[in-house]
Amino acid sequence: VWRIPNGDKIYAASLHSWTTTDLTPDDLHRTGLSEVARLEGEMNAILDAQGVAPGATIAERVEQVDELPGQIYPNTTEGKKAMIDYLVSLNEGVMAIAKDYFITLPPQPVEIVPYPPYSENSAPGGSYQPPALDGSRPGRFYINQKDTSENPKWTLATLLYHEAAPGHHFQLSSAQLIKGVPIIRKVLPFSAYAEGWALYAERSAALDMHLYKDDPLGDLGRLQAEMFRAVRLVVDTGMHAQRWSREQALAYMLEKTGMSEGEVTREIERYVVWPGQATAYKTGQLAILKLRAEAEKSLGEKFDLREFHEVILGNGGMPLGILEENVREWIGKQKAA
Protein backbone atom coordinates (compact mmCIF):
# COMPACT_ATOMS: atom_id res chain seq x y z
CA VAL A 1 0.00 0.00 0.00
CA TRP A 2 3.02 2.32 0.38
CA ARG A 3 3.14 2.56 -3.44
CA ILE A 4 -0.08 4.60 -3.69
CA PRO A 5 -0.63 8.23 -2.62
CA ASN A 6 -0.85 8.60 1.17
CA GLY A 7 -0.06 4.91 1.51
CA ASP A 8 1.52 5.40 4.93
CA LYS A 9 -1.65 7.08 6.23
CA ILE A 10 -3.87 4.42 4.65
CA TYR A 11 -1.84 1.68 6.31
CA ALA A 12 -1.89 3.44 9.70
CA ALA A 13 -5.68 3.71 9.42
CA SER A 14 -5.94 0.03 8.44
CA LEU A 15 -3.86 -1.04 11.43
CA HIS A 16 -5.94 1.12 13.74
CA SER A 17 -9.13 -0.41 12.36
CA TRP A 18 -8.00 -4.05 12.45
CA THR A 19 -6.08 -4.03 15.75
CA THR A 20 -8.29 -1.43 17.50
CA THR A 21 -5.05 -0.01 18.95
CA ASP A 22 -2.63 2.81 18.18
CA LEU A 23 0.31 0.45 17.63
CA THR A 24 2.58 1.56 14.78
CA PRO A 25 3.96 -0.61 11.99
CA ASP A 26 7.35 -0.56 13.72
CA ASP A 27 5.76 -1.66 17.02
CA LEU A 28 4.04 -4.60 15.34
CA HIS A 29 7.09 -5.57 13.30
CA ARG A 30 9.32 -5.70 16.39
CA THR A 31 6.71 -7.71 18.28
CA GLY A 32 6.45 -10.16 15.42
CA LEU A 33 10.20 -10.71 15.22
CA SER A 34 10.40 -11.22 18.99
CA GLU A 35 7.55 -13.75 19.00
CA VAL A 36 9.01 -15.64 16.02
CA ALA A 37 12.32 -16.02 17.87
CA ARG A 38 10.58 -17.24 21.05
CA LEU A 39 8.42 -19.73 19.18
CA GLU A 40 11.37 -21.09 17.19
CA GLY A 41 13.08 -21.95 20.46
CA GLU A 42 10.02 -23.72 21.86
CA MET A 43 9.40 -25.63 18.62
CA ASN A 44 13.02 -26.76 18.37
CA ALA A 45 12.87 -28.04 21.96
CA ILE A 46 9.91 -30.33 21.12
CA LEU A 47 11.47 -31.46 17.84
CA ASP A 48 14.71 -32.32 19.66
CA ALA A 49 12.82 -34.27 22.32
CA GLN A 50 10.92 -36.21 19.65
CA GLY A 51 14.09 -37.16 17.81
CA VAL A 52 13.32 -35.20 14.65
CA ALA A 53 16.53 -34.67 12.71
CA PRO A 54 18.10 -31.22 12.74
CA GLY A 55 17.51 -29.01 9.73
CA ALA A 56 18.69 -25.67 8.46
CA THR A 57 15.30 -24.11 9.24
CA ILE A 58 12.24 -24.79 11.36
CA ALA A 59 10.39 -25.44 8.12
CA GLU A 60 12.70 -28.31 7.18
CA ARG A 61 12.23 -29.93 10.57
CA VAL A 62 8.46 -29.51 10.61
CA GLU A 63 8.15 -31.13 7.19
CA GLN A 64 9.60 -34.33 8.68
CA VAL A 65 6.77 -34.56 11.23
CA ASP A 66 4.20 -35.27 8.51
CA GLU A 67 6.21 -38.35 7.57
CA LEU A 68 5.97 -39.89 11.04
CA PRO A 69 3.64 -42.93 11.33
CA GLY A 70 -0.04 -42.14 11.82
CA GLN A 71 0.13 -38.44 11.04
CA ILE A 72 -1.64 -38.47 7.67
CA TYR A 73 -5.15 -39.88 7.42
CA PRO A 74 -5.82 -41.89 4.25
CA ASN A 75 -7.70 -39.79 1.70
CA THR A 76 -10.53 -42.35 1.67
CA THR A 77 -14.04 -42.56 3.09
CA GLU A 78 -12.66 -44.53 6.04
CA GLY A 79 -9.77 -42.13 6.61
CA LYS A 80 -12.05 -39.10 6.53
CA LYS A 81 -14.43 -40.71 9.03
CA ALA A 82 -11.49 -41.48 11.32
CA MET A 83 -10.47 -37.82 11.18
CA ILE A 84 -13.98 -36.67 12.14
CA ASP A 85 -14.11 -39.25 14.96
CA TYR A 86 -10.79 -37.95 16.31
CA LEU A 87 -12.04 -34.35 16.28
CA VAL A 88 -15.24 -35.39 18.06
CA SER A 89 -13.19 -37.11 20.77
CA LEU A 90 -11.06 -33.97 21.21
CA ASN A 91 -14.16 -31.81 21.57
CA GLU A 92 -15.63 -34.21 24.13
CA GLY A 93 -12.37 -34.01 26.07
CA VAL A 94 -12.58 -30.22 26.24
CA MET A 95 -16.21 -30.17 27.30
CA ALA A 96 -15.61 -32.78 30.02
CA ILE A 97 -13.37 -30.34 31.93
CA ALA A 98 -14.61 -26.95 30.65
CA LYS A 99 -16.57 -26.18 33.84
CA ASP A 100 -13.26 -26.00 35.73
CA TYR A 101 -12.13 -23.08 33.56
CA PHE A 102 -15.33 -21.30 32.50
CA ILE A 103 -18.44 -20.12 34.33
CA THR A 104 -20.76 -19.85 31.31
CA LEU A 105 -20.72 -22.84 28.98
CA PRO A 106 -22.38 -22.78 25.55
CA PRO A 107 -25.95 -24.14 25.81
CA GLN A 108 -25.68 -25.17 22.16
CA PRO A 109 -23.58 -28.16 21.08
CA VAL A 110 -21.01 -27.94 18.30
CA GLU A 111 -21.27 -30.28 15.33
CA ILE A 112 -18.12 -31.37 13.50
CA VAL A 113 -18.77 -31.83 9.79
CA PRO A 114 -16.84 -31.76 6.50
CA TYR A 115 -17.25 -28.94 4.05
CA PRO A 116 -19.62 -29.86 1.23
CA PRO A 117 -17.64 -30.91 -1.87
CA TYR A 118 -18.72 -27.83 -3.85
CA SER A 119 -16.94 -25.49 -1.41
CA GLU A 120 -13.76 -27.45 -0.68
CA ASN A 121 -11.57 -25.70 -3.27
CA SER A 122 -12.19 -22.22 -1.84
CA ALA A 123 -12.50 -23.17 1.85
CA PRO A 124 -9.74 -22.97 4.49
CA GLY A 125 -8.53 -25.98 6.46
CA GLY A 126 -11.28 -25.42 8.99
CA SER A 127 -13.74 -22.77 10.15
CA TYR A 128 -16.59 -22.19 12.57
CA GLN A 129 -20.21 -21.20 11.99
CA PRO A 130 -22.00 -19.90 15.11
CA PRO A 131 -25.37 -21.24 16.29
CA ALA A 132 -28.53 -19.68 14.93
CA LEU A 133 -29.63 -16.78 17.11
CA ASP A 134 -32.99 -18.46 17.72
CA GLY A 135 -31.34 -21.69 18.85
CA SER A 136 -32.66 -23.68 15.90
CA ARG A 137 -29.21 -24.77 14.72
CA PRO A 138 -26.10 -25.69 16.73
CA GLY A 139 -22.62 -24.33 16.16
CA ARG A 140 -20.65 -26.08 13.43
CA PHE A 141 -16.96 -26.70 13.00
CA TYR A 142 -16.21 -27.41 9.35
CA ILE A 143 -13.11 -29.40 8.40
CA ASN A 144 -11.75 -29.43 4.85
CA GLN A 145 -11.34 -33.03 3.68
CA LYS A 146 -10.57 -32.47 0.01
CA ASP A 147 -7.05 -33.73 0.72
CA THR A 148 -6.54 -35.20 4.20
CA SER A 149 -2.76 -34.72 3.93
CA GLU A 150 -3.31 -30.95 4.27
CA ASN A 151 -4.66 -31.49 7.81
CA PRO A 152 -2.17 -33.88 9.45
CA LYS A 153 -3.15 -35.32 12.82
CA TRP A 154 -0.57 -33.31 14.78
CA THR A 155 -2.27 -30.05 13.72
CA LEU A 156 -5.90 -31.02 14.31
CA ALA A 157 -6.19 -30.42 18.05
CA THR A 158 -5.12 -26.80 17.77
CA LEU A 159 -7.44 -26.23 14.82
CA LEU A 160 -10.35 -27.56 16.87
CA TYR A 161 -9.45 -25.60 20.02
CA HIS A 162 -9.27 -22.41 17.92
CA GLU A 163 -12.43 -22.83 15.88
CA ALA A 164 -14.67 -24.75 18.29
CA ALA A 165 -14.18 -25.23 22.04
CA PRO A 166 -12.85 -23.27 23.83
CA GLY A 167 -12.25 -20.86 20.94
CA HIS A 168 -14.84 -19.33 18.66
CA HIS A 169 -17.67 -21.61 19.86
CA PHE A 170 -17.35 -20.30 23.41
CA GLN A 171 -16.74 -16.71 22.28
CA LEU A 172 -19.65 -16.43 19.85
CA SER A 173 -22.07 -18.42 21.99
CA SER A 174 -21.32 -16.14 24.96
CA ALA A 175 -22.04 -13.08 22.82
CA GLN A 176 -25.42 -14.50 21.83
CA LEU A 177 -26.36 -14.93 25.50
CA ILE A 178 -26.07 -11.22 26.36
CA LYS A 179 -29.43 -9.89 27.58
CA GLY A 180 -31.03 -6.49 27.08
CA VAL A 181 -28.80 -5.15 24.31
CA PRO A 182 -29.36 -4.37 20.62
CA ILE A 183 -28.70 -7.38 18.42
CA ILE A 184 -25.61 -5.71 16.94
CA ARG A 185 -23.89 -6.20 20.30
CA LYS A 186 -24.26 -9.95 19.84
CA VAL A 187 -22.67 -10.10 16.40
CA LEU A 188 -20.02 -7.32 16.30
CA PRO A 189 -17.05 -8.71 14.35
CA PHE A 190 -14.02 -7.08 16.01
CA SER A 191 -11.24 -9.25 14.59
CA ALA A 192 -8.60 -8.38 17.18
CA TYR A 193 -10.98 -9.41 19.96
CA ALA A 194 -12.45 -12.51 18.29
CA GLU A 195 -9.26 -13.89 16.75
CA GLY A 196 -7.26 -12.80 19.77
CA TRP A 197 -9.55 -14.90 21.96
CA ALA A 198 -9.29 -17.93 19.68
CA LEU A 199 -5.49 -17.72 19.69
CA TYR A 200 -5.52 -17.23 23.46
CA ALA A 201 -7.80 -20.30 23.71
CA GLU A 202 -5.22 -22.41 21.87
CA ARG A 203 -2.63 -21.45 24.48
CA SER A 204 -5.03 -21.89 27.39
CA ALA A 205 -5.85 -25.40 26.16
CA ALA A 206 -2.17 -26.21 26.57
CA LEU A 207 -1.05 -24.30 29.66
CA ASP A 208 -4.27 -24.17 31.72
CA MET A 209 -6.30 -27.19 30.65
CA HIS A 210 -3.23 -29.39 29.99
CA LEU A 211 -4.86 -30.95 26.93
CA TYR A 212 -1.46 -31.66 25.31
CA LYS A 213 0.17 -33.33 28.32
CA ASP A 214 0.34 -36.68 26.49
CA ASP A 215 0.60 -35.22 22.99
CA PRO A 216 3.91 -33.37 22.39
CA LEU A 217 3.38 -33.34 18.62
CA GLY A 218 -0.03 -31.77 19.17
CA ASP A 219 1.70 -29.09 21.23
CA LEU A 220 4.09 -28.61 18.32
CA GLY A 221 1.00 -28.01 16.18
CA ARG A 222 -0.10 -25.34 18.64
CA LEU A 223 3.25 -23.60 18.42
CA GLN A 224 3.27 -23.80 14.62
CA ALA A 225 -0.20 -22.21 14.52
CA GLU A 226 1.00 -19.42 16.80
CA MET A 227 4.15 -19.04 14.70
CA PHE A 228 1.94 -18.57 11.64
CA ARG A 229 0.21 -15.63 13.37
CA ALA A 230 3.51 -14.14 14.57
CA VAL A 231 4.94 -14.34 11.05
CA ARG A 232 1.88 -12.47 9.82
CA LEU A 233 2.91 -9.46 11.91
CA VAL A 234 6.33 -9.48 10.30
CA VAL A 235 5.32 -9.91 6.67
CA ASP A 236 2.29 -7.61 6.71
CA THR A 237 4.24 -4.71 8.19
CA GLY A 238 7.26 -5.73 6.13
CA MET A 239 5.41 -5.36 2.83
CA HIS A 240 3.20 -2.36 3.61
CA ALA A 241 5.56 -0.25 5.74
CA GLN A 242 9.12 -1.50 5.25
CA ARG A 243 8.82 -2.00 1.50
CA TRP A 244 9.52 -5.70 1.43
CA SER A 245 8.88 -7.32 -1.93
CA ARG A 246 6.26 -10.01 -2.36
CA GLU A 247 9.08 -12.52 -2.89
CA GLN A 248 10.86 -11.48 0.31
CA ALA A 249 7.67 -12.03 2.28
CA LEU A 250 7.10 -15.43 0.62
CA ALA A 251 10.62 -16.57 1.46
CA TYR A 252 10.33 -15.48 5.10
CA MET A 253 7.00 -17.22 5.64
CA LEU A 254 8.23 -20.42 3.97
CA GLU A 255 11.34 -20.47 6.16
CA LYS A 256 9.55 -19.88 9.44
CA THR A 257 6.28 -21.85 9.19
CA GLY A 258 6.88 -25.11 7.35
CA MET A 259 3.75 -24.47 5.28
CA SER A 260 3.63 -25.46 1.61
CA GLU A 261 4.55 -23.01 -1.12
CA GLY A 262 0.95 -22.99 -2.35
CA GLU A 263 -0.42 -22.19 1.11
CA VAL A 264 2.14 -19.45 1.67
CA THR A 265 1.50 -17.90 -1.73
CA ARG A 266 -2.24 -17.69 -1.03
CA GLU A 267 -1.55 -16.11 2.35
CA ILE A 268 0.92 -13.49 1.11
CA GLU A 269 -1.30 -12.46 -1.79
CA ARG A 270 -4.18 -12.08 0.65
CA TYR A 271 -2.09 -9.72 2.80
CA VAL A 272 -1.05 -7.72 -0.27
CA VAL A 273 -4.66 -6.76 -1.01
CA TRP A 274 -5.95 -6.64 2.59
CA PRO A 275 -3.49 -4.40 4.47
CA GLY A 276 -3.47 -4.84 8.25
CA GLN A 277 -6.08 -7.59 8.61
CA ALA A 278 -3.50 -10.28 9.34
CA THR A 279 -2.09 -8.31 12.29
CA ALA A 280 -5.30 -8.57 14.32
CA TYR A 281 -4.83 -12.15 15.55
CA LYS A 282 -1.56 -11.91 17.46
CA THR A 283 -2.29 -8.36 18.62
CA GLY A 284 -5.52 -9.53 20.23
CA GLN A 285 -3.93 -12.58 21.86
CA LEU A 286 -1.08 -10.55 23.34
CA ALA A 287 -3.53 -7.96 24.66
CA ILE A 288 -5.56 -10.63 26.49
CA LEU A 289 -2.39 -12.23 27.88
CA LYS A 290 -1.19 -8.81 29.07
CA LEU A 291 -4.51 -8.18 30.84
CA ARG A 292 -4.37 -11.62 32.45
CA ALA A 293 -0.83 -11.00 33.72
CA GLU A 294 -1.96 -7.64 35.11
CA ALA A 295 -4.92 -9.28 36.87
CA GLU A 296 -2.81 -12.09 38.31
CA LYS A 297 -0.25 -9.63 39.64
CA SER A 298 -2.84 -7.25 41.09
CA LEU A 299 -5.10 -9.88 42.64
CA GLY A 300 -2.64 -12.53 43.73
CA GLU A 301 -4.57 -15.31 45.48
CA LYS A 302 -7.85 -13.54 44.66
CA PHE A 303 -7.33 -14.16 40.94
CA ASP A 304 -9.94 -16.59 39.60
CA LEU A 305 -9.36 -17.82 36.07
CA ARG A 306 -13.02 -18.71 35.56
CA GLU A 307 -14.09 -15.19 36.46
CA PHE A 308 -11.38 -13.68 34.25
CA HIS A 309 -12.69 -15.67 31.29
CA GLU A 310 -16.22 -14.55 32.12
CA VAL A 311 -15.14 -10.90 31.98
CA ILE A 312 -13.36 -11.41 28.64
CA LEU A 313 -16.29 -13.23 26.99
CA GLY A 314 -19.35 -11.93 28.81
CA ASN A 315 -19.92 -8.70 26.89
CA GLY A 316 -19.28 -9.79 23.33
CA GLY A 317 -16.88 -8.28 20.82
CA MET A 318 -15.33 -4.89 21.50
CA PRO A 319 -12.23 -2.80 20.77
CA LEU A 320 -9.21 -3.86 22.83
CA GLY A 321 -9.12 -0.53 24.67
CA ILE A 322 -12.66 -1.04 25.97
CA LEU A 323 -11.79 -4.63 26.92
CA GLU A 324 -8.88 -3.25 28.91
CA GLU A 325 -11.22 -0.85 30.73
CA ASN A 326 -13.61 -3.70 31.55
CA VAL A 327 -10.88 -5.92 32.94
CA ARG A 328 -9.38 -3.13 35.04
CA GLU A 329 -12.81 -2.28 36.43
CA TRP A 330 -13.23 -5.96 37.36
CA ILE A 331 -9.79 -5.99 39.00
CA GLY A 332 -10.78 -2.98 41.09
CA LYS A 333 -14.00 -4.63 42.24
CA GLN A 334 -12.20 -7.86 43.10
CA LYS A 335 -9.59 -6.02 45.17
CA ALA A 336 -12.32 -4.14 47.03
CA ALA A 337 -14.43 -7.23 47.73
PDB file of N, CA and C in Angstrom, residues 1-11 240 243 275:
ATOM      1  N   VAL A   1       0.820  -1.203   0.000  1.00  0.00           N
ATOM      2  CA  VAL A   1       0.000   0.000   0.000  1.00  0.00           C
ATOM      3  C   VAL A   1       0.859   1.260   0.000  1.00  0.00           C
ATOM      4  N   TRP A   2       2.156   1.143   0.370  1.00  0.00           N
ATOM      5  CA  TRP A   2       3.021   2.323   0.377  1.00  0.00           C
ATOM      6  C   TRP A   2       3.207   2.892  -1.025  1.00  0.00           C
ATOM      7  N   ARG A   3       2.918   2.108  -2.060  1.00  0.00           N
ATOM      8  CA  ARG A   3       3.135   2.559  -3.438  1.00  0.00           C
ATOM      9  C   ARG A   3       2.111   3.596  -3.893  1.00  0.00           C
ATOM     10  N   ILE A   4       0.974   3.683  -3.229  1.00  0.00           N
ATOM     11  CA  ILE A   4      -0.075   4.596  -3.694  1.00  0.00           C
ATOM     12  C   ILE A   4      -0.031   5.888  -2.881  1.00  0.00           C
ATOM     13  N   PRO A   5      -0.644   6.963  -3.366  1.00  0.00           N
ATOM     14  CA  PRO A   5      -0.630   8.231  -2.623  1.00  0.00           C
ATOM     15  C   PRO A   5      -1.174   8.066  -1.209  1.00  0.00           C
ATOM     16  N   ASN A   6      -0.475   8.666  -0.242  1.00  0.00           N
ATOM     17  CA  ASN A   6      -0.854   8.599   1.175  1.00  0.00           C
ATOM     18  C   ASN A   6      -0.901   7.157   1.699  1.00  0.00           C
ATOM     19  N   GLY A   7      -0.065   6.304   1.097  1.00  0.00           N
ATOM     20  CA  GLY A   7      -0.059   4.906   1.506  1.00  0.00           C
ATOM     21  C   GLY A   7       0.256   4.706   2.975  1.00  0.00           C
ATOM     22  N   ASP A   8       1.167   5.542   3.516  1.00  0.00           N
ATOM     23  CA  ASP A   8       1.516   5.400   4.932  1.00  0.00           C
ATOM     24  C   ASP A   8       0.316   5.718   5.821  1.00  0.00           C
ATOM     25  N   LYS A   9      -0.470   6.723   5.441  1.00  0.00           N
ATOM     26  CA  LYS A   9      -1.652   7.081   6.227  1.00  0.00           C
ATOM     27  C   LYS A   9      -2.748   6.012   6.087  1.00  0.00           C
ATOM     28  N   ILE A  10      -2.872   5.476   4.872  1.00  0.00           N
ATOM     29  CA  ILE A  10      -3.868   4.420   4.647  1.00  0.00           C
ATOM     30  C   ILE A  10      -3.527   3.206   5.497  1.00  0.00           C
ATOM     31  N   TYR A  11      -2.238   2.853   5.536  1.00  0.00           N
ATOM     32  CA  TYR A  11      -1.842   1.680   6.313  1.00  0.00           C
ATOM     33  C   TYR A  11      -2.029   1.916   7.810  1.00  0.00           C
ATOM     34  N   HIS A 240       3.962  -3.611   3.730  1.00  0.00           N
ATOM     35  CA  HIS A 240       3.198  -2.364   3.612  1.00  0.00           C
ATOM     36  C   HIS A 240       3.890  -1.156   4.237  1.00  0.00           C
ATOM     37  N   ARG A 243       8.565  -1.865   2.939  1.00  0.00           N
ATOM     38  CA  ARG A 243       8.818  -1.998   1.498  1.00  0.00           C
ATOM     39  C   ARG A 243       9.471  -3.326   1.126  1.00  0.00           C
ATOM     40  N   PRO A 275      -4.506  -4.903   3.539  1.00  0.00           N
ATOM     41  CA  PRO A 275      -3.494  -4.399   4.473  1.00  0.00           C
ATOM     42  C   PRO A 275      -3.995  -4.375   5.916  1.00  0.00           C
TER      43      PRO A 275
END
